[in-house]
XYZ file of C-alpha atoms in Angstrom:
638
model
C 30.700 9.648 33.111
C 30.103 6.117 31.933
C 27.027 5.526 30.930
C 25.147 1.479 29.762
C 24.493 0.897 26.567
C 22.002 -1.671 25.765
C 23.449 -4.295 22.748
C 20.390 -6.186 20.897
C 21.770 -9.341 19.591
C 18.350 -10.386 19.065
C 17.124 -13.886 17.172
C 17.332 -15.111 13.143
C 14.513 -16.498 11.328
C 12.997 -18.696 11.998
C 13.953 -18.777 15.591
C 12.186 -15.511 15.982
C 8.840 -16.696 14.683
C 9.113 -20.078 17.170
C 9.902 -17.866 20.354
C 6.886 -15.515 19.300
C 4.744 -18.704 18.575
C 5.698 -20.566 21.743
C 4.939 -16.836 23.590
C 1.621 -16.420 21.773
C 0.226 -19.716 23.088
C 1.047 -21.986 19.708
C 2.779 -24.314 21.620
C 1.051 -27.475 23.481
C -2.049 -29.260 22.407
C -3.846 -27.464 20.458
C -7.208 -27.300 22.937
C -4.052 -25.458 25.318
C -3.038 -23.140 22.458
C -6.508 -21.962 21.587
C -7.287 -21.353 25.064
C -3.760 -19.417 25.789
C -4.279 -17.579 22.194
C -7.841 -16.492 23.102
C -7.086 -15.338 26.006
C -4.289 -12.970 25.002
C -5.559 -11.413 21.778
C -8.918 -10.331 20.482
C -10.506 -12.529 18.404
C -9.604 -10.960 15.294
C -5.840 -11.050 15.968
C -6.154 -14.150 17.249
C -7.586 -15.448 14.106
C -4.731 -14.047 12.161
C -2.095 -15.289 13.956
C -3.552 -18.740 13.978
C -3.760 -18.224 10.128
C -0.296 -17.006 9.579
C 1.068 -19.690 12.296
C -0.507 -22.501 10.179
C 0.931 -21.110 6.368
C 4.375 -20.963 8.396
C 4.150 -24.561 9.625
C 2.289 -26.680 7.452
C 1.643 -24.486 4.400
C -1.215 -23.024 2.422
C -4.347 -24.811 3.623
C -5.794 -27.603 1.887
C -7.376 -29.174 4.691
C -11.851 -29.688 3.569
C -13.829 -27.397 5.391
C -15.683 -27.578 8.541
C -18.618 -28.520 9.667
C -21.252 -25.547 9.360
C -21.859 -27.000 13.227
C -18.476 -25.249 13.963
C -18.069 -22.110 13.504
C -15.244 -21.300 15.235
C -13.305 -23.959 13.120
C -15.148 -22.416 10.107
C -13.755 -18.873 10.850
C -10.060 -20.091 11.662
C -10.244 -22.072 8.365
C -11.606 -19.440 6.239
C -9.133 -16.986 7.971
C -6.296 -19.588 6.759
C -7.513 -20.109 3.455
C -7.981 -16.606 2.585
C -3.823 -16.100 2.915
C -3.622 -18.578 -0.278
C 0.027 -19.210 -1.161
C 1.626 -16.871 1.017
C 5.301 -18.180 1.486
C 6.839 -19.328 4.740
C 9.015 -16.831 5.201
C 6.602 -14.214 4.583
C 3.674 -15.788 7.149
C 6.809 -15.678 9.638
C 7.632 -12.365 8.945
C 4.315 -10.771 9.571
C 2.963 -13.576 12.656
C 6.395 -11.742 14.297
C 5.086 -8.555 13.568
C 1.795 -8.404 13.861
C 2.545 -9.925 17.597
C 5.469 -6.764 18.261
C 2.540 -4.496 17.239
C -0.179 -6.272 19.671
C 2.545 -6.712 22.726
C 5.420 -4.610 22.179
C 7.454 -6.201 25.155
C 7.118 -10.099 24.455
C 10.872 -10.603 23.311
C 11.871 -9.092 27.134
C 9.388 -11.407 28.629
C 9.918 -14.793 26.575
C 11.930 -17.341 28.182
C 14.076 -18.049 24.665
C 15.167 -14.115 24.725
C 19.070 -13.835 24.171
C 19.507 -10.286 24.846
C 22.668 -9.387 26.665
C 23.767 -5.898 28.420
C 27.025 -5.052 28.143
C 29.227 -1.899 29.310
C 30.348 0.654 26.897
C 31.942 3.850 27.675
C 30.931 6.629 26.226
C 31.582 10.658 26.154
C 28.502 11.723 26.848
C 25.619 11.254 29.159
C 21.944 11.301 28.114
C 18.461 10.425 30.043
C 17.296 9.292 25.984
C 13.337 10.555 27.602
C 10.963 10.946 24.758
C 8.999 14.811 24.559
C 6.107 15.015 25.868
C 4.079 17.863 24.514
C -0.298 18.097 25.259
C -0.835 15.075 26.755
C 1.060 13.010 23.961
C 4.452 11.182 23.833
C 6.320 11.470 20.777
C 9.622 10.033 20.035
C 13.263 10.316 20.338
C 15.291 12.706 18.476
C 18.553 11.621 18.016
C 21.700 13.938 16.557
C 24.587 12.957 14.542
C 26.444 16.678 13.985
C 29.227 16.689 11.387
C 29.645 20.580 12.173
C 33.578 21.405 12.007
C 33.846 17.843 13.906
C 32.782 19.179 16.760
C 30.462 18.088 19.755
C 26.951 19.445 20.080
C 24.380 19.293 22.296
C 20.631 18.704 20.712
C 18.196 21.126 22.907
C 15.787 17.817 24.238
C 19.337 16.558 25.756
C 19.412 13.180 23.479
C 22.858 11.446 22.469
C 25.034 13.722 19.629
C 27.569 11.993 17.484
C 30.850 13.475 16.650
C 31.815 14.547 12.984
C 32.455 11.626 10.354
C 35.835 12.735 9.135
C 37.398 12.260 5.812
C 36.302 9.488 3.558
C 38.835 8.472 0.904
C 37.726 5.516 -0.803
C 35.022 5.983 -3.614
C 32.025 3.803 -4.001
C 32.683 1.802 -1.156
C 30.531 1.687 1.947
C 32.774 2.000 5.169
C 32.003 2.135 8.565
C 33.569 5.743 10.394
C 34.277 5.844 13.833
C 31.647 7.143 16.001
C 31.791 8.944 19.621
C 29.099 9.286 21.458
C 26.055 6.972 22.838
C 24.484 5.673 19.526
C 20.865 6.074 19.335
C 18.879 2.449 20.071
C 18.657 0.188 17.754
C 15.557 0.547 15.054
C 13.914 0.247 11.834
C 11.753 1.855 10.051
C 12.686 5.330 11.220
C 12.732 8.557 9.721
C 15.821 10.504 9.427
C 17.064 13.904 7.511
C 19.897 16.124 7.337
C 19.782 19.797 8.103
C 22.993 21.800 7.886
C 25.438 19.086 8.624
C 23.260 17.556 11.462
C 21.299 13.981 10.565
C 18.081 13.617 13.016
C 17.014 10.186 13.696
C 13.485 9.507 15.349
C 10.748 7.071 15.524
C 11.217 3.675 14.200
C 9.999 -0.201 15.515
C 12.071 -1.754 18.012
C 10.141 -4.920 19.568
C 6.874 -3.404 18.147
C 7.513 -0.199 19.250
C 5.526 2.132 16.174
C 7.038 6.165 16.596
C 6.859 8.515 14.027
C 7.538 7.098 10.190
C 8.698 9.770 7.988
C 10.521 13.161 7.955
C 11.023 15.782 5.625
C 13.131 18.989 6.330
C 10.716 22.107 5.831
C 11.946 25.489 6.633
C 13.155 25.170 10.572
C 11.753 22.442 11.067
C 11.491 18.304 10.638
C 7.735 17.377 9.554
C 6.959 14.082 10.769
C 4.107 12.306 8.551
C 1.608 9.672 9.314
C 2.875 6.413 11.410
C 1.212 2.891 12.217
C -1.628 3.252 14.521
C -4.290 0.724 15.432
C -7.462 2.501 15.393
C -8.559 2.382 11.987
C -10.795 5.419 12.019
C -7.165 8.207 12.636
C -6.244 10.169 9.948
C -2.532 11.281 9.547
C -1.274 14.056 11.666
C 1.476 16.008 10.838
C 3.897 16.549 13.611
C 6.731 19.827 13.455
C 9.897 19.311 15.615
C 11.484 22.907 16.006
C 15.251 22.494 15.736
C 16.060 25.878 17.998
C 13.824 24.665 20.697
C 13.878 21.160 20.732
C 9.977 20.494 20.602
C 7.618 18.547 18.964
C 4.193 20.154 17.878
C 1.040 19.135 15.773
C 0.384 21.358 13.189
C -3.195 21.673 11.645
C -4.463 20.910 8.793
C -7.402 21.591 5.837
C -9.521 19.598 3.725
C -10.147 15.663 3.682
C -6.709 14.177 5.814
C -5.625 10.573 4.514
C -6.381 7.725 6.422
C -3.413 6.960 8.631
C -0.915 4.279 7.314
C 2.923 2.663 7.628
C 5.276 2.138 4.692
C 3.766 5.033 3.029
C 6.508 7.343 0.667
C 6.486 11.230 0.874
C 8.205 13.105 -1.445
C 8.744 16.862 -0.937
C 7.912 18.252 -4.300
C 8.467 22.154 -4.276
C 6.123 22.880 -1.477
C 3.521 19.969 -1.466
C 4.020 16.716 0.142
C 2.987 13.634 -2.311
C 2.149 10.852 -0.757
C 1.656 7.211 -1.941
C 0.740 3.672 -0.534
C 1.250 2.124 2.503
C -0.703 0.005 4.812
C -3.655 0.912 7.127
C -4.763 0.076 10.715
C -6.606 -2.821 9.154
C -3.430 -4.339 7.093
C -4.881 -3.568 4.173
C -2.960 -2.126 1.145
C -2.714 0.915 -0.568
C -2.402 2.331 -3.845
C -4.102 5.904 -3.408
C -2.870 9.041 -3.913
C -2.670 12.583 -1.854
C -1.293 15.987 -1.678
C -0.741 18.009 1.043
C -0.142 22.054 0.436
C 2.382 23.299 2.496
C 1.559 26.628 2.133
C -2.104 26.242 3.074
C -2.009 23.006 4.913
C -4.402 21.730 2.887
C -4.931 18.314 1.728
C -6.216 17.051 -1.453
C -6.562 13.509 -3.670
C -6.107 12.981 -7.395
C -7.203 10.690 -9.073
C -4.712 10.307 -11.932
C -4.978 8.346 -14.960
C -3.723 5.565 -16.449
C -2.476 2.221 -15.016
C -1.317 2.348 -11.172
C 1.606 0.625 -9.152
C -0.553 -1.696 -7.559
C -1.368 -1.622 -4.037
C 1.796 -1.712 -1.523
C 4.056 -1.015 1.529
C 7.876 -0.085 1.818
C 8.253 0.832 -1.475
C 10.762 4.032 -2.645
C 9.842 7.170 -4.294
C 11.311 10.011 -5.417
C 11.191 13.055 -7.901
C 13.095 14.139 -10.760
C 12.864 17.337 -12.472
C 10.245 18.864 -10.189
C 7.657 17.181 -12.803
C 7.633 13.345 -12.362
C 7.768 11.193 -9.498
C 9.065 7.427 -9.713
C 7.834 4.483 -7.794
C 9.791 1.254 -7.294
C 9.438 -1.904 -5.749
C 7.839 -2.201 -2.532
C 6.105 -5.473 -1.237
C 2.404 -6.917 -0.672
C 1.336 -9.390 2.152
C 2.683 -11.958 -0.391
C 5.284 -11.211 -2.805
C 8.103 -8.126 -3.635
C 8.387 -6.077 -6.690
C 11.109 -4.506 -8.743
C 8.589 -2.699 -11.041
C 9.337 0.884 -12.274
C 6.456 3.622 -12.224
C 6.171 7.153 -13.412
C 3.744 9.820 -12.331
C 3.455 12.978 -14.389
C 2.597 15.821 -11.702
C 1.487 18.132 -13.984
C -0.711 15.889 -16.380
C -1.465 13.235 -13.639
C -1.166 10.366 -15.639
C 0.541 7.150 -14.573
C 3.285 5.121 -17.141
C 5.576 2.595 -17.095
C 8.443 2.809 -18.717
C 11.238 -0.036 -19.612
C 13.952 -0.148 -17.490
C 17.661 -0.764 -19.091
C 20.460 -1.633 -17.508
C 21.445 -4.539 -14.529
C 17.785 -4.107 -12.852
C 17.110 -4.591 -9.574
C 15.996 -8.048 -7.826
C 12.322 -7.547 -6.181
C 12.484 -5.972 -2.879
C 10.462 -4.138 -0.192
C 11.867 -1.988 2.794
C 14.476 -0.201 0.698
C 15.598 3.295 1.036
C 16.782 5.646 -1.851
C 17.899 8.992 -1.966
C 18.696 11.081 -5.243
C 22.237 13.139 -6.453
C 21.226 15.400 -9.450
C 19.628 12.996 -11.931
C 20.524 9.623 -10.076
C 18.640 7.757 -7.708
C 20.643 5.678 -5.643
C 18.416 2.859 -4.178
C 20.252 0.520 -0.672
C 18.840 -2.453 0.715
C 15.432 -4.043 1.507
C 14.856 -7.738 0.905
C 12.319 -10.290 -0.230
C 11.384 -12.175 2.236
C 13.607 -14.966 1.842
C 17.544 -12.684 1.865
C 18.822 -9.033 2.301
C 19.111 -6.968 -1.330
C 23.459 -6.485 -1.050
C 23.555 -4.531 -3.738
C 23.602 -0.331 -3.639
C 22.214 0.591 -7.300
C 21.711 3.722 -9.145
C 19.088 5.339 -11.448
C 19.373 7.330 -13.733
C 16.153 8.814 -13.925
C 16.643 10.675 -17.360
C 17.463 7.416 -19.142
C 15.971 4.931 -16.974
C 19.623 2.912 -16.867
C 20.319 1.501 -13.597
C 23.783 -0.113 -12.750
C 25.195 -1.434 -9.873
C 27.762 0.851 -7.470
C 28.909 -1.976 -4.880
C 27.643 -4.906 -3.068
C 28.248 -6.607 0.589
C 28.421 -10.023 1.837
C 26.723 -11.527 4.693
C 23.856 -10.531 6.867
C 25.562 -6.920 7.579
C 22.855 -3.960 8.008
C 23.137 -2.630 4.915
C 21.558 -5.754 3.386
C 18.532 -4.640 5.920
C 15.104 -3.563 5.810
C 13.681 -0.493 6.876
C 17.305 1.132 7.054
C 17.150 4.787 6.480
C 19.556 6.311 3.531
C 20.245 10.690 3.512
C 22.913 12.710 1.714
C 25.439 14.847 3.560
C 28.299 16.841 2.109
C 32.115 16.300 3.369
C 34.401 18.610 1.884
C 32.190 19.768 -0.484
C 31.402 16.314 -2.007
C 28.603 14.356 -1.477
C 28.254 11.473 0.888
C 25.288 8.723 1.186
C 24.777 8.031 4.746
C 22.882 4.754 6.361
C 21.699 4.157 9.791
C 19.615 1.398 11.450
C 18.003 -1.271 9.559
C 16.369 -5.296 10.394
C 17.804 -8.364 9.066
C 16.846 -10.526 11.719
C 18.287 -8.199 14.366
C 17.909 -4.426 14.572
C 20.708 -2.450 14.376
C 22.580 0.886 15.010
C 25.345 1.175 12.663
C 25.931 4.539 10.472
C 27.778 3.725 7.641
C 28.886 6.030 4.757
C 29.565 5.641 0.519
C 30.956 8.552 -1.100
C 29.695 8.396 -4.845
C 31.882 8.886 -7.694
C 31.289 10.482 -11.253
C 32.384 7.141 -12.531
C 29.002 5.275 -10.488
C 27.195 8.650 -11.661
C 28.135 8.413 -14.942
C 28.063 4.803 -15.935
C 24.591 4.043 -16.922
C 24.757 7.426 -19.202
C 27.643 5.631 -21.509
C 25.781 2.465 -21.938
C 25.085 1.734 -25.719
C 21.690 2.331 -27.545
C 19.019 3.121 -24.884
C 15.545 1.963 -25.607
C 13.402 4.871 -27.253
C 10.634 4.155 -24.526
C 13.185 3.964 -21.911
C 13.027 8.137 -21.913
C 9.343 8.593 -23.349
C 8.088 8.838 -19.491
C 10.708 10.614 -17.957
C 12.390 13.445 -19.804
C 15.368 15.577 -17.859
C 14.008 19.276 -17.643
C 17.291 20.634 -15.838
C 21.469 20.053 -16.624
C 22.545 18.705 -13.185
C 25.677 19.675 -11.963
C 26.572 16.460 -10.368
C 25.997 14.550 -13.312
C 27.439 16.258 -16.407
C 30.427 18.293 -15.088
C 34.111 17.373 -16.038
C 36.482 15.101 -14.976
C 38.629 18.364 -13.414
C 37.478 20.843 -11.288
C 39.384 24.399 -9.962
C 40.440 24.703 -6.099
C 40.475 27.063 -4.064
C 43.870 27.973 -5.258
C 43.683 27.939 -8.613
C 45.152 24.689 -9.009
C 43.583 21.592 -11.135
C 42.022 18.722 -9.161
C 41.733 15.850 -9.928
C 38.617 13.958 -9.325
C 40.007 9.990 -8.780
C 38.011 7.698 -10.976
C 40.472 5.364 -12.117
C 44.337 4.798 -12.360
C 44.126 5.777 -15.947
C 46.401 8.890 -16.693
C 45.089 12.465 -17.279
C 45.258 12.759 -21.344
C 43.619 8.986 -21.754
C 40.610 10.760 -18.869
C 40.189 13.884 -21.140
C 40.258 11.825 -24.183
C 37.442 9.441 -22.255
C 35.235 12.364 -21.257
C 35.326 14.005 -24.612
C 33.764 10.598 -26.068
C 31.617 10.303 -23.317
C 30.146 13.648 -24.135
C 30.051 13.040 -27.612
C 28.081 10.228 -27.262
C 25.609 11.523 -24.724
C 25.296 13.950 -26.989
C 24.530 12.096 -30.051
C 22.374 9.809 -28.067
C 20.370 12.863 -26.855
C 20.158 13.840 -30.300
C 18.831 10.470 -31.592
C 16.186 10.233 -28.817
C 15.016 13.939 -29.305
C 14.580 12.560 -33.433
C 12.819 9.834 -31.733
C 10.761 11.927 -29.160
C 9.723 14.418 -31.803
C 8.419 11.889 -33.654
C 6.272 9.993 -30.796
C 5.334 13.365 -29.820
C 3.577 13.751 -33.718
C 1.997 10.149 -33.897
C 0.907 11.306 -30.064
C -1.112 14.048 -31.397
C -2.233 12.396 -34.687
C -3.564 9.512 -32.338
C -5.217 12.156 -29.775
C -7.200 13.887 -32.633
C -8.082 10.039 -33.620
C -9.498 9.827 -30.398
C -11.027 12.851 -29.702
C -13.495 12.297 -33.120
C -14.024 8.759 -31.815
C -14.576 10.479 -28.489
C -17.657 12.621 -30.772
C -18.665 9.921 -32.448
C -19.403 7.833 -28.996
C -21.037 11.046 -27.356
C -23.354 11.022 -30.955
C -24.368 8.034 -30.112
C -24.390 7.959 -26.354
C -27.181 10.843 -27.035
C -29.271 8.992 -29.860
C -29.136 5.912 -27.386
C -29.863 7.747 -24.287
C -33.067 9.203 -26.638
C -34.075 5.586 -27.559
C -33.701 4.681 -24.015
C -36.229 7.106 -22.591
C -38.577 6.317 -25.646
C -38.436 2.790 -24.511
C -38.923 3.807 -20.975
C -42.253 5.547 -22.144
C -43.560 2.216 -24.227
C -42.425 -0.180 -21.157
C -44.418 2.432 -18.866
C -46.976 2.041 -20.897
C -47.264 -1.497 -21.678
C -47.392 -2.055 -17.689
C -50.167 0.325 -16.876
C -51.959 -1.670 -19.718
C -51.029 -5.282 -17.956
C -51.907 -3.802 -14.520
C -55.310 -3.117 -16.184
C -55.770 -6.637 -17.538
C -54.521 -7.720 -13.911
C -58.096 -6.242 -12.736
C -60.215 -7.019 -15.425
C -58.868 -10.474 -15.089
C -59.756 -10.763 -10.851
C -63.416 -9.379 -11.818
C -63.998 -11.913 -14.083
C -62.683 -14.560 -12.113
C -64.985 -13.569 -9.842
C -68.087 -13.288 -11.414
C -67.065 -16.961 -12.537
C -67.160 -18.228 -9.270
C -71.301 -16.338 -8.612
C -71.856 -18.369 -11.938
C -70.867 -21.621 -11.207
C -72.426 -21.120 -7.502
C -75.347 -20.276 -9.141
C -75.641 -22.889 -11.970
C -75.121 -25.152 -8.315
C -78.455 -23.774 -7.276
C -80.461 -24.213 -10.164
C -79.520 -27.800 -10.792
C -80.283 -28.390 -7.174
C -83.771 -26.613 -8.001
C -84.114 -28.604 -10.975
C -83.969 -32.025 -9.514
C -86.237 -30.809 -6.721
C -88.823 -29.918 -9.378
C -88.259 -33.021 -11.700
C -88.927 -34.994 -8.288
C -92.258 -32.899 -7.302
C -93.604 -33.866 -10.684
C -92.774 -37.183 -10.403
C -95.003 -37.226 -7.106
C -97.737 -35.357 -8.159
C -97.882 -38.184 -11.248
C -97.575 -40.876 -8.728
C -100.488 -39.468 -6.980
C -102.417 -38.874 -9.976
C -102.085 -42.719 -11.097
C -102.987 -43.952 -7.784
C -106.127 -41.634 -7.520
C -107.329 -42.964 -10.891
C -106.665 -46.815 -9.774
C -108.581 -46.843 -6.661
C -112.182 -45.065 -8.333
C -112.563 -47.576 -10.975
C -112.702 -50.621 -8.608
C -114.282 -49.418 -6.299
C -117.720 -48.640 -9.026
C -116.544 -52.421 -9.757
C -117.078 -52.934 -6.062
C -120.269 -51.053 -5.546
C -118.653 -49.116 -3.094
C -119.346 -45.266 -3.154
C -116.992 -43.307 -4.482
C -115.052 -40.815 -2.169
C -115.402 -37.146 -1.902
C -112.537 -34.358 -2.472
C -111.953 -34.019 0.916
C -112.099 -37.762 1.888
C -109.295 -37.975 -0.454
C-alpha cells in the first residue's frame, strides 16, 4: 500500500531568519512590530528576540541609552547590549530557534513557507503515532534493521528499514539504498545500535524538542534529559523496552541535574557522565554529574583543575575506561576546537596539546569511537558546515583527516547523529539526520580502514605532553592488528589499504611497528621521568602546603587576639560615648544657670542703684528745707 511521504525542502539562511522575523511581528513600523511582538510572546522572549533581531540587522548596539523616562526602551536596549559582539549569523541562528521552541508550527503557518508534498511509494505502511505511556507523550522510535537483510517489524508499529548491504569502498562516505518509509526529517536526535538494529527518536523538527540522548543499557535504550521550558525540571530518565515496544520513566536517587539540551553522556562501565549543555533559561553549562546505574543514584564532582568552559553541542567520549575527552562545542557567541581531558579516577581536569591536522572550531558535531580512535563528523560554526570526517587518536592525541564532502550535503550538518554497526564483521560508521539550513533524513555509511586508523600513529616525533593526559591502558584490537587476517577457511585475507603489493605491505607494517614501538619506548623514558619531577614537585608542595597551614594557625591566633583588643577598645569608646552625653549635659544646666545669675546680677546692680538714688534725693530735700524754715518731715511722711 502506498503510503505519503512528507519532503522538507525547507529555507537557507538568511531567508529563514526573515520569514521567522516577518512571522514574529519584525516587519512594519516599528510601533506595528512591538505591538504584534508583544502580543505573541511574553515579555521576556519578546525582549530577546527583539535583541537578537537587532544584532542580525544592524549589528552589536551602539546606539546611547535611553531615557530613564522609558523603561521599556531601557530594557530592550539593555537586553541588546548585553549580546555584545555576537555575529550575524549566530543572532540568526538562535532568533530562528528560540522562535521554533516558543511556536513550534510557524514555518506551516508563514506565508513565505516552501514546503512541498510529494508521493513516494513505499513497502511498508506505518501510522508514525508517538507512545503514550501515564499521561505523557514521548517520541517516535524509528528502526533501521540490518538483521540478515531482512524486514522487521518494531513492536510500536513505526517505519523499519531494510539491511544496508555490502560496502566496498574504504573511507568514503556513500549513500546505500534504503526501503522502507524513512523516519521524518530531524536534528538533534538520539540514536543507538543494538544487535544490528539502529533506533532513531526524538530530535527538533520546526521546534519540535523530543527526547535528546540514548545510550543502550541492558534491554533497553535510556533516554537522558531533553530541552524543556520550565526551568525548575530536573532530568528524567526515560527506558524504552525493545521486546515490548514501550517507553517508561525510571526513578531515580539523590540530587537529579537540572534539565538541559546539548548536554554529552558517556556510558562509562555502569555510570552515566554527564557534561554541559544549556538550561531552560539559555544559560550555559560547564558542571559535572554522575548517575549510578546500578543504584540510580545521582551524584556531582567537583573535579579539579581548569574546566572546558561553559557550552552546548559539544562531543565526548571515553578511552580506556579512565579518561573522558571533551571537544569543541559552541557558546551563544563563538565555536571551539579545544581538547579536554578528565581523569575519572583522580578527577582532575587537563589539557593536553593536540598534534596532527586539528580540527576547525565547531559545535553540533557527533563522534563515535573504534578501539583507540575517535572519529568526530560534522557540526559547523555558525557561518559553514565542518566537511571534514576526522579521527583521534586518543592515546597520542594525533588527529588526521579520513575524507571530506563538498557542498551543503547533510553530512556537513549539525546535530546529525553518528553510531557504529558491523557488516561482515567489519566496522561501519553510520549517519542519519542532521540541519544545514534544511533538516534532513539521509543515512549514509563510511567503512573505516586500518590505513585512516593507523595514520596518526606513524606520524613523526609526537609531543611528550601530547600523551602526559591520556595514557592507553588496553592493546585495541582494531588498532594494532596486522595487515592480514585468517578466514573462515584458512585462507589469507587481505585487508585493501592501498595498491601497493603484499611484500612492500609486510615490509610497511614491520616499520610501522617498529616505530610505534620505539616511539612508545621514548615517551615511556619521557613519562617516567615527568612522573619523578611529578612527585619531587608534590612533596614541594605538600611542605609548602605545612608551611601555609603553620601560618594559617599563628595568623588565625593573632586574629582572635586582635578580635579581643578591638572588643575591647569599643566597649572603652562606648564608655567615653556616655561620659561624653553627661557632660554635655551638665554643660548645658551650667550655661542656663550662669544665664540666671547674670540676669540676677543686673537686677541687683539696678536695686542698688535705686536705693542710692533715693538716698541722694532724701538728703537734698532736708537741708533746704531748715534753709527754708520749713519743718522737717517725719519717717512716715516720707
Amino acid at each position: 500500500m502506498a503510503t505519503m511521504a512528507r519532503t522538507n525542502t525547507g529555507l537557507a539562511y538568511p531567508d529563514r531568519f526573515y520569514a521567522a522575523a516577518s512571522y514574529a511581528g519584525f516587519g512594519g513600523s516599528p510601533n506595528s512590530a512591538n505591538k504584534d511582538v508583544a502580543s505573541k510572546f511574553s515579555n521576556e522572549v519578546a525582549l530577546i528576540l527583539y535583541a537578537l533581531y537587532q544584532q542580525a540587522t544592524v549589528g552589536p548596539c551602539n546606539v546611547p541609552k535611553p531615557s530613564p523616562w522609558s523603561p521599556v526602551e531601557q530594557r530592550k536596549w539593555k537586553s541588546w547590549q548585553q549580546l555584545g559582539n555576537m555575529v550575524s549569523a549566530e543572532a540568526m541562528r538562535l532568533f530562528v530557534k528560540i522562535l521554533e521552541e516558543e511556536d513550534p508550527g510557524w514555518y506551516s503557518r508563514t506565508s513565505n513557507s516552501v514546503e512541498s508534498v510529494r508521493d513516494v511509494q513505499m513497502n511498508h505502511n506505518s501510522n508514525g503515532e508517538p507512545i503514550i505511556e501515564n499521561g505523557n507523550s514521548f517520541a517516535e522510535t524509528k528502526t533501521i534493521s540490518a538483521e540478515n537483510g531482512s524486514l522487521m517489524e518494531a513492536q510500536d508499529k513505526d517505519i523499519v528499514l531494510e539491511g544496508l548491504g555490502p560496502v566496498v569502498v574504504y573511507d568514503q562516505w556513500v549513500s546505500p539504498p534504503i526501503k522502507g518509509q524513512r523516519p521524518k526529517a530531524r536534528y538533534e536526535h538520539g540514536a543507538a545500535v543494538v544487535q544490528d538494529k539502529m533506533y532513531i527518536s526524538g530530535g527538533n523538527h520546526n521546534g519540535r524538542y523530543l527526547s535528546d540522548l540514548n545510550i543502550p543499557w541492558e534491554n533497553k535504550l535510556l533516554s537522558i534529559a531533553g530541552h524543556t521550558k520550565d526551568p525548575s525540571e530536573t532530568i528524567q530518565i526515560k527506558a524504552f523496552d525493545l521486546q515490548t515496544g514501550t517507553w517508561s520513566i525510571l526513578k531515580t536517587y539523590g540530587k537529579a541535574p537540572v534539565s538541559r539540551g546539548g548536554q554529552s553522556v558517556t556510558l562509562v562501565g555502569s555510570t552515566l557522565v554527564i557534561f554541559g549543555g544549556q538550561d531552560a533559561k539559555r544559560t550555559l553549562l560547564n558542571d559535572l554529574h554522575i548517575l549510578d546505574l546500578e543504584t540510580m543514584t545521582w551524584d556531582d564532582f567537583d573535579a579539579v583543575g581548569v574546566p572546558p568552559s561553559p557550552r552546548s553541542d559539544h562531543a565526548a567520549a571515553v578511552h580506556a575506561e579512565r579518561y573522558l575527552l571533551i571537544f569543541g562545542g559552541g557558546s551563544h557567541a563563538t565555536c571551539f576546537n579545544d581538547l579536554h581531558v578528565l581523569d575519572l579516577q583522580a578527577m582532575e581536569w587537563s589539557r593536553p596539546t593536540q598534534q596532527g591536522e586539528i580540527p576547525s572550531p565547531r559545535a553540533g558535531h557527533a563522534g563515535v569511537t573504534v578501539g583507540e580512535n575517535w572519529f568526530i563528523v560534522g557540526g559547523g560554526d555558525n557561518k559553514s558546515g565542518a566537511s571534514e570526517t576526522v579521527v583521534l587518536n586518543m592515546s597520542t592525541l594525533v588527529w588526521s583527516v579520513v575524507t571530506s564532502v563538498e557542498g551543503r550535503v547533510p553530512l556537513a550538518s549539525e546535530g546529525l547523529s553518528l553510531v557504529v554497526g558491523s557488516i561482515s564483521g567489519e566496522d561501519i560508521l553510520v549517519s542519519f539526520g542532521g540541519y544545514n539550513g534544511r533538516y534532513n533524513n539521509e543515512v549514509n555509511v563510511l567503512k573505516p580502514s586500518h590505513k585512516s586508523t593507523l595514520q596518526s600513529k606513524i606520524m613523526e616525533a609526537p609531543a611528550p605532553d601530547s600523551v602526559s593526559a591520556v595514557r592507553n591502558a588496553t592493546n585495541p584490537t582494531r588498532d594494532l592488528e596486522s595487515d592480514f587476517e585468517v578466514g573462515q577457511e584458512g585462507k589469507i585475507r587481505e585487508i585493501v589499504v592501498d595498491n601497493n603489493d603484499s611484500e612492500r605491505m609486510k615490509s610497511k607494517g614491520e616499520e610501522t611497528s617498529e616505530l610505534i614501538i620505539a616511539t612508545l619506548k621514548a615517551e615511556k623514558e619521557e613519562l617516567e621521568s615527568s612522573l619523578n619531577k611529578e612527585k619531587l614537585q608534590s612533596l614541594q608542595l605538600r611542605e609548602e602546603l605545612t608551611q601555609a597551614e603553620t601560618r594559617n594557625t599563628d595568623l588565625y591566633k593573632e586574629l582572635q587576639s586582635i578580635r579581643g583588643q578591638l572588643a575591647a577598645e569599643q566597649s572603652r569608646c562606648f564608655k567615653l560615648e556616655v561620659d561624653v552625653a553627661e557632660l554635655r549635659q551638665k554643660l548645658q544646666t551650667m550655661e542656663t544657670l550662669q544665664k540666671e545669675l547674670e540676669l540676677l546680677q543686673r537686677q541687683k546692680a539696678a536695686s542698688e542703684q535705686a536705693s542710692l538714688n533715693a538716698k541722694q534725693r532724701q538728703g537734698s530735700g532736708g537741708v533746704w528745707g531748715w534753709l527754708a524754715g520749713s519743718p522737717p518731715q517725719n519717717a512716715d511722711d516720707a
